[in-house]
Short mmCIF file of C-alpha atoms in Angstrom, two decimals:
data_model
loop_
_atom_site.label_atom_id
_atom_site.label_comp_id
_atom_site.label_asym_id
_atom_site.label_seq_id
_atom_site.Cartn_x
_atom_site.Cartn_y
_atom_site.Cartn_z
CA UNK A 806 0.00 0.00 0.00
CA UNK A 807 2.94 2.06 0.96
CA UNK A 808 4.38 1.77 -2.66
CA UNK A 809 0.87 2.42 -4.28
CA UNK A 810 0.47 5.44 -2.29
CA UNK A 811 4.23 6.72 -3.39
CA UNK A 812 3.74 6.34 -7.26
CA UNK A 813 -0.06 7.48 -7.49
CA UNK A 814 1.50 10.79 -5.10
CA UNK A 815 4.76 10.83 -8.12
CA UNK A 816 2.92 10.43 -11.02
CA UNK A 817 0.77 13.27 -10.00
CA UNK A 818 3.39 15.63 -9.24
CA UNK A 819 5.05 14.59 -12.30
CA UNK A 820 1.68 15.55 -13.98
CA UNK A 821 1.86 19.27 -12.60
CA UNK A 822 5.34 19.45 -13.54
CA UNK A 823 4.42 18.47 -17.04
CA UNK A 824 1.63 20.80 -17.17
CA UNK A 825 4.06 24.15 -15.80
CA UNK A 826 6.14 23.27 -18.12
CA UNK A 827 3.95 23.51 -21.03
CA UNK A 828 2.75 26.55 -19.31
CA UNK A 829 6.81 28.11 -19.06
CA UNK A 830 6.27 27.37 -22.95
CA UNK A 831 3.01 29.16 -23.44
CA UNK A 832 4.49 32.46 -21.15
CA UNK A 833 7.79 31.96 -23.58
CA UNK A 834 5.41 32.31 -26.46
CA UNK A 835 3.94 35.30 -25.34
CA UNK A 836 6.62 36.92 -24.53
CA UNK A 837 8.30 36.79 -27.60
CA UNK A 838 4.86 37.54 -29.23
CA UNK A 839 4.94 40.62 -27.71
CA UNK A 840 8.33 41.55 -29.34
CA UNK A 841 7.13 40.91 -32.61
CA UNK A 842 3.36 41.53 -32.62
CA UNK A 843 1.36 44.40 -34.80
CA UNK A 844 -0.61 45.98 -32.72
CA UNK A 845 -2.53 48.78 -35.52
CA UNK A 846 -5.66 48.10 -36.57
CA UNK A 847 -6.01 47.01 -40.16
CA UNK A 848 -8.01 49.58 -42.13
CA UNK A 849 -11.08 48.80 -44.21
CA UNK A 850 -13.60 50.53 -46.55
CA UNK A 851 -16.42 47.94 -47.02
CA UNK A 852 -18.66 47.27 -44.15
CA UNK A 853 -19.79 43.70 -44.16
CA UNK A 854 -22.78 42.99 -42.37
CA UNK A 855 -23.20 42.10 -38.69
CA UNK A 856 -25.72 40.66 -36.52
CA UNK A 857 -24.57 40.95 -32.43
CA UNK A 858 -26.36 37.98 -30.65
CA UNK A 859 -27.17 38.59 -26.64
CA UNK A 860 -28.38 35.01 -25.29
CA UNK A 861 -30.47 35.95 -22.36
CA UNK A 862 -32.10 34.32 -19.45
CA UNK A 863 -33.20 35.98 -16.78
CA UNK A 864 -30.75 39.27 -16.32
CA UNK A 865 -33.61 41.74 -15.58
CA UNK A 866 -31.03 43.52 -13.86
CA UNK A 867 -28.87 43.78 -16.25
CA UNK A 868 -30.14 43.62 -19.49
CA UNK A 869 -31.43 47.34 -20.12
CA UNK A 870 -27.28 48.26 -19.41
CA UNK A 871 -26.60 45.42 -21.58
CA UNK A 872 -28.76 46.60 -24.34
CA UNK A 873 -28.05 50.48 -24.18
CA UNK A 874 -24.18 49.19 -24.61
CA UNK A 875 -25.02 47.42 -27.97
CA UNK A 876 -26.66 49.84 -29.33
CA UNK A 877 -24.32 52.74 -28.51
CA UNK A 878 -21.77 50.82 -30.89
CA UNK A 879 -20.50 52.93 -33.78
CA UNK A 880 -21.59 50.95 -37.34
CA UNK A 881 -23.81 51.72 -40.00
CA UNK A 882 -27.45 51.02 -39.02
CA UNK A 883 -28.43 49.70 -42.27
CA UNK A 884 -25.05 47.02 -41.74
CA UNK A 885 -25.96 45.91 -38.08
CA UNK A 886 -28.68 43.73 -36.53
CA UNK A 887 -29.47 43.20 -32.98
CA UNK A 888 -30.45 39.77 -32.28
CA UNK A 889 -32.32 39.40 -28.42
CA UNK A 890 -31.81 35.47 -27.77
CA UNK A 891 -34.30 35.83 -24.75
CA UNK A 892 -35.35 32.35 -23.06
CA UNK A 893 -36.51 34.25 -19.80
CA UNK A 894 -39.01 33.22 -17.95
CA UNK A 895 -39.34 36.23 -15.34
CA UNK A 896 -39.49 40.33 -15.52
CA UNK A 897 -36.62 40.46 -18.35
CA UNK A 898 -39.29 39.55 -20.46
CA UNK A 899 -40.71 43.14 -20.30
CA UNK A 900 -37.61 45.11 -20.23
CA UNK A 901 -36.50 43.42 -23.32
CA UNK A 902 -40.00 44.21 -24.93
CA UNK A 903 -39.59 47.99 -23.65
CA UNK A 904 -35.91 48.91 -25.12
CA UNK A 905 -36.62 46.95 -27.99
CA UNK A 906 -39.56 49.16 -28.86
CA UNK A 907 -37.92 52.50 -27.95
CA UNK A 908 -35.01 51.73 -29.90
CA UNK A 909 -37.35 50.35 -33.38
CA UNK A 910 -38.94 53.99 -33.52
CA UNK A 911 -35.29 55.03 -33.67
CA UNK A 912 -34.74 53.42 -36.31
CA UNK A 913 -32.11 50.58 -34.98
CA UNK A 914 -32.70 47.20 -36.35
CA UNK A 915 -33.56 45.25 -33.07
CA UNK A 916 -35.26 41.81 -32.17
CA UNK A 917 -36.88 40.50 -29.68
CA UNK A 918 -36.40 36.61 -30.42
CA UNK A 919 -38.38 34.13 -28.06
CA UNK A 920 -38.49 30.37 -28.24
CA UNK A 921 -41.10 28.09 -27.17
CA UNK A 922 -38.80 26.41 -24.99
CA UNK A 923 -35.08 26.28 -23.87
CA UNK A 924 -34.03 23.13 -25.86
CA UNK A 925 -30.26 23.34 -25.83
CA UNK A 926 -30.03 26.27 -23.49
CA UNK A 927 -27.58 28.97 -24.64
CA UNK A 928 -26.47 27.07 -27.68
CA UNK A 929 -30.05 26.18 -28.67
CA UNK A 930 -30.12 29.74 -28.73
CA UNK A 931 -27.63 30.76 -30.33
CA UNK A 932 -28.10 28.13 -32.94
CA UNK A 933 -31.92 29.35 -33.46
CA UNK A 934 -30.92 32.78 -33.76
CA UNK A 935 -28.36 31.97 -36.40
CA UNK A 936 -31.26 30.64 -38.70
CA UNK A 937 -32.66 34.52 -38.51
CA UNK A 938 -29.47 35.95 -38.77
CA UNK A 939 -28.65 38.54 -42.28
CA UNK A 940 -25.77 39.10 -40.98
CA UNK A 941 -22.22 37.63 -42.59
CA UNK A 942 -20.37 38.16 -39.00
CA UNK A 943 -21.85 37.31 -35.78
CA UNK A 944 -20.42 39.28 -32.49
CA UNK A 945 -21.80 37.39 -29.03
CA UNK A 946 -21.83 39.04 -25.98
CA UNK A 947 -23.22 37.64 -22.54
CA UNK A 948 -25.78 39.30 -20.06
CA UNK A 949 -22.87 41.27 -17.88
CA UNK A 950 -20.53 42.67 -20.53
CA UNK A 951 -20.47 46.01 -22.17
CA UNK A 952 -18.82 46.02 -25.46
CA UNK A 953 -17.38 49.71 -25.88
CA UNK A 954 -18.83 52.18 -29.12
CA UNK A 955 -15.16 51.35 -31.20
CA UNK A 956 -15.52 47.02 -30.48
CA UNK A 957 -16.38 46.73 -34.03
CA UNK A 958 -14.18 49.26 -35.77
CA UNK A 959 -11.63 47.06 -33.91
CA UNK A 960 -12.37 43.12 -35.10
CA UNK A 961 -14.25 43.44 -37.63
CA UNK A 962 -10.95 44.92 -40.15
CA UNK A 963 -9.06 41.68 -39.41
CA UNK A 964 -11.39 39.33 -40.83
CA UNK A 965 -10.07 40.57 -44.32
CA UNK A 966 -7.79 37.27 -43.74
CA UNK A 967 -10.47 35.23 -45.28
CA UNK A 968 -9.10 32.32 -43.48
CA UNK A 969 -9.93 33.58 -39.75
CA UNK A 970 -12.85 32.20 -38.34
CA UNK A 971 -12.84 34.30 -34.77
CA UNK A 972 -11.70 36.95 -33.28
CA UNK A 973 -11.63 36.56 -30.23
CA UNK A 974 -10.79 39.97 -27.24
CA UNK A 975 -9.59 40.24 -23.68
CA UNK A 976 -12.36 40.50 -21.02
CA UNK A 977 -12.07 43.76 -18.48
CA UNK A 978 -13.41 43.31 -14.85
CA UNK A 979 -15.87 46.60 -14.23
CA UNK A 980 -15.82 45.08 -10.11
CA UNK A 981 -12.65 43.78 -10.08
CA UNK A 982 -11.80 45.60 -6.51
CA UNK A 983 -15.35 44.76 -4.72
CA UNK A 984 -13.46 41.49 -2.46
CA UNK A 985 -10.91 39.13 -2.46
CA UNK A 986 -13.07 37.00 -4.38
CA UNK A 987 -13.22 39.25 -7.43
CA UNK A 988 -9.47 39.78 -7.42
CA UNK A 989 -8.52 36.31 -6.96
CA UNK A 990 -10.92 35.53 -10.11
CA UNK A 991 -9.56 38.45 -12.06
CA UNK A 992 -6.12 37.01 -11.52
CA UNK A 993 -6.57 33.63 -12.95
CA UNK A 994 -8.86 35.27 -15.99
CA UNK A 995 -5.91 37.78 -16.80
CA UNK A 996 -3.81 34.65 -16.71
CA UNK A 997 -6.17 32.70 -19.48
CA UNK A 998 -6.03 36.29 -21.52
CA UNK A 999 -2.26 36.96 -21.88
CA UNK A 1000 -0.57 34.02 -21.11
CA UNK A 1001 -2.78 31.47 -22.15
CA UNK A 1002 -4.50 32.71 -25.18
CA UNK A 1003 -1.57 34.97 -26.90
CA UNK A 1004 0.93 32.12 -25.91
CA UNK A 1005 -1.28 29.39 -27.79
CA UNK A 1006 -1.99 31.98 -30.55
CA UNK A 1007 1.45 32.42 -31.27
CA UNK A 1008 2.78 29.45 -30.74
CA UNK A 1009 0.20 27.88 -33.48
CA UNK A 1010 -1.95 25.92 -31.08
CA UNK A 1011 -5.66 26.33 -30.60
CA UNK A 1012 -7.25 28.36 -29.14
CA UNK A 1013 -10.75 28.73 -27.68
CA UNK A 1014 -13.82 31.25 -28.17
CA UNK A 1015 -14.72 32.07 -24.79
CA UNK A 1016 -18.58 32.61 -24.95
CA UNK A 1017 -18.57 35.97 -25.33
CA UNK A 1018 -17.19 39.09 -26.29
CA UNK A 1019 -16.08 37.72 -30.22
CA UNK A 1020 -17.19 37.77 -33.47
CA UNK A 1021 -17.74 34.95 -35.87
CA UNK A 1022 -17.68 34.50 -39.35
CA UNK A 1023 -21.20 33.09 -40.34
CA UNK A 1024 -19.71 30.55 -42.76
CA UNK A 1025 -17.05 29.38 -39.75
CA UNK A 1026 -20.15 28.28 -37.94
CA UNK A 1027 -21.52 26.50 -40.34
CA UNK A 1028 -18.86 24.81 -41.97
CA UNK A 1029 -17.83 23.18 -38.44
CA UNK A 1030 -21.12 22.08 -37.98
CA UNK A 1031 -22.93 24.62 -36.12
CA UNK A 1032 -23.79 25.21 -32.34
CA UNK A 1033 -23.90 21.56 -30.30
CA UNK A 1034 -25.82 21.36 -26.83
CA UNK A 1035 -23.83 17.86 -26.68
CA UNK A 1036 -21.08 19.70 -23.85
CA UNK A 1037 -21.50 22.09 -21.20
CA UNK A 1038 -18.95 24.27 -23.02
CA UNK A 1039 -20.45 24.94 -26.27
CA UNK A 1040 -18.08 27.87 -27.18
CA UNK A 1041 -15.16 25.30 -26.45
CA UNK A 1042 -16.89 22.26 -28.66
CA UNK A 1043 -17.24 24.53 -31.67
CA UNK A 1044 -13.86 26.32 -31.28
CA UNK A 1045 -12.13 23.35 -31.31
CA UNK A 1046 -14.27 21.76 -33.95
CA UNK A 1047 -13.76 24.76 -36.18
CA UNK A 1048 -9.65 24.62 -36.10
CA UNK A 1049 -10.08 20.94 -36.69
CA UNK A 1050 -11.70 22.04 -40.13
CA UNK A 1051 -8.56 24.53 -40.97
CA UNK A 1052 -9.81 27.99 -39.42
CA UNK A 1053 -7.94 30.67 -37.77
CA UNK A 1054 -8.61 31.90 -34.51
CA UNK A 1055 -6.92 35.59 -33.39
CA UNK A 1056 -6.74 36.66 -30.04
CA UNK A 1057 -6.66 40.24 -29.76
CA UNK A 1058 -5.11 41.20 -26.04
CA UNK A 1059 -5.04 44.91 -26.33
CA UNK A 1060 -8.96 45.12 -26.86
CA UNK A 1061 -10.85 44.87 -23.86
CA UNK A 1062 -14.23 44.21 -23.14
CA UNK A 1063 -15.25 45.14 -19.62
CA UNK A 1064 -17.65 42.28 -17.80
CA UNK A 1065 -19.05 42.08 -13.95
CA UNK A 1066 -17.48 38.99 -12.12
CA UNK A 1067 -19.48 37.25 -10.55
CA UNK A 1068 -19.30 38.12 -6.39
CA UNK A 1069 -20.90 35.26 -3.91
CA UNK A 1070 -19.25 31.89 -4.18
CA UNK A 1071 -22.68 29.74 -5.03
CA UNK A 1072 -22.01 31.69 -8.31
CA UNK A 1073 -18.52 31.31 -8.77
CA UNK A 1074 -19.09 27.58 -8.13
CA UNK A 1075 -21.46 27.16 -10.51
CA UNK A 1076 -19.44 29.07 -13.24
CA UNK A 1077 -15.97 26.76 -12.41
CA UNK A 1078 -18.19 23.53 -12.30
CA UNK A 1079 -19.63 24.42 -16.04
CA UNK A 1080 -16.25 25.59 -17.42
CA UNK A 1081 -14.25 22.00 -15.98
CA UNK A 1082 -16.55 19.76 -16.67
CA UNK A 1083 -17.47 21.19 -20.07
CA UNK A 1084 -13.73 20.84 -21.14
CA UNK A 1085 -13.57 17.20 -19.85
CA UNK A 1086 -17.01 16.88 -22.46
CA UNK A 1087 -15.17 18.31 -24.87
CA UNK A 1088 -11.82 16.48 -24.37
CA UNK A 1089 -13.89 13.33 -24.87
CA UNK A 1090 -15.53 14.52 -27.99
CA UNK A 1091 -12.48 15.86 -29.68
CA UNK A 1092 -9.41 15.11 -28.39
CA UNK A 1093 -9.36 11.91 -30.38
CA UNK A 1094 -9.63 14.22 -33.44
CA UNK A 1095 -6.77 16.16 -32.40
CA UNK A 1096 -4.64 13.58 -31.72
CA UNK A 1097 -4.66 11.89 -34.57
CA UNK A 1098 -4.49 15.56 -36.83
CA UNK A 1099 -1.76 16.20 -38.74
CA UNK A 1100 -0.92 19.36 -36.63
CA UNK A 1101 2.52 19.81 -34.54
CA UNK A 1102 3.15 17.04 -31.18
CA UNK A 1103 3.61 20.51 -29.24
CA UNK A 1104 0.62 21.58 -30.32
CA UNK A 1105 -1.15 18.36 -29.68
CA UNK A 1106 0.40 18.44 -26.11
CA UNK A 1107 -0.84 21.86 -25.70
CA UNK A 1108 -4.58 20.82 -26.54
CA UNK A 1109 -4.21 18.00 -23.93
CA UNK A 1110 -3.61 20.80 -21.26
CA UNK A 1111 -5.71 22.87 -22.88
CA UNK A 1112 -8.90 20.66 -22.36
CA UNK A 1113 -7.44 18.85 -18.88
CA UNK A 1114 -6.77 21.79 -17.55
#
């Protein structure tokens, strides 16, 4: 028992050590990204068109800020939709309903989208709203972010490399300071958003859409089979199932998105319980895939981490 007890206690340190070293190769990455990397925004003349997708359920007190931020976003009207994904089933109901109709006699083309039930929750959503959608780019943002006016002056110019699929930008913390709690989860999202994403970027590996705050190319969606309910991490699934098919994915660090974290631990539970055990999903779905790709073994041993982690 003694020596069972020794090697399950080695092999598991050895683990760690294999995983902060892929991480010491990830910060190496970045680092020398940062020496290299273009950080001006590509200019552009044509102005594709966009629909920005909010999947809702019950954020009555937050959706009216939510809403006011999407619309305050500097495009041309007749080039932007505003999709409503609303599966509420309380109040938010009738503040969607309200801002939706104040902003129609303004002349901004908004919808109010409702299902007759939540099959599929957020990706169901997403996925129904994508049938409506006119627009050839798709930006997602969740309940508690608040995309600045320039957010789409700032992806949308890099999509001119036909082969992206996503871009992808850093999330901002608007309560960052309000407890430990906050900070310690701001920490170890900064982490994921320089080290993490830049160092895969650069370093050729994948990389993930993380739910929100990113913009889509309609035809990546599609041609990587669409929005799957099969995983608790949808945005993970489809990333990975996308870069499988040969797209892009760009991670933009120095645009940030500002969110609210969230602040009493049943919450933060909830959100680290979806986020693990949708990666283990999606490591079971697609990791098989990846191994047997023809991409890089670094890379490959980054995706292992990646969806372990």
């Amino acid at each position: 028992m003694e020596w069972i007890i020794a090697i399950a206690y080695a092999g598991a340190l050895f683990f760690i050590f294999l995983f902060s070293m892929g991480q010491l190769h990830l910060t190496w990455h970045y680092l020398k990204g940062k020496k290299t990397e273009n950080r001006d925004t590509p200019s552009f003349n044509n102005y594709p068109h966009i629909s920005v997708q909010l999947p809702i359920f019950n954020e009555k007190y937050v959706i009216e800020r939510l809403i006011d931020s999407v619309v305050a976003i500097r495009y041309p009207k007749d080039k932007l939709e505003i999709q409503i994904l609303d599966d509420s089933t309380d109040q938010t109901v009738e503040f969607i309903a309200a801002k939706v109709e104040e902003y129609t006699k303004k002349g901004i083309d908004i919808k109010h989208i409702q299902r007759k039930d939540r099959v599929g929750f957020k990706a169901g959503a997403l996925k129904y709203g994508l049938e409506l959608a006119k627009g050839e780019f798709v930006a997602v943002f969740d309940a508690d972010f608040l995309p600045k006016e320039d957010f789409l002056e700032k992806t949308i110019s890099h999509f001119q490399d036909e082969q992206i699929g996503v871009i992808q930008v850093r999330w901002g913390h608007v309560n960052k300071e309000y407890s430990i709690l906050t900070k310690m989860q701001a920490f170890g999202l900064d982490a994921h958003f320089t080290i993490e994403q830049s160092g895969r970027n650069h370093a050729g590996s994948f990389i993930n859409f993380n739910g929100t705050a990113g913009v889509w190319r309609k035809s990546c969606i599609e041609d990587a089979g669409g929005w799957s309910a099969d995983t608790l991490t949808e945005d993970l699934d489809l990333s990975y199932r996308a870069q499988l098919k040969g797209w892009k994915f760009k991670f933009l660090e120095e645009i940030i998105t500002p969110a609210e974290l969230p602040v009493i631990m049943s919450a933060i539970k909830s959100q680290q319980y979806r986020w693990n055990k949708g990666a283990a999903e999606t490591a079971r779905k697609n990791l098989g895939k990846v191994l047997s790709s023809d991409m890089a073994l670094i890379n490959k041993v980054h995706a292992v981490f990646h969806l372990f982690n």
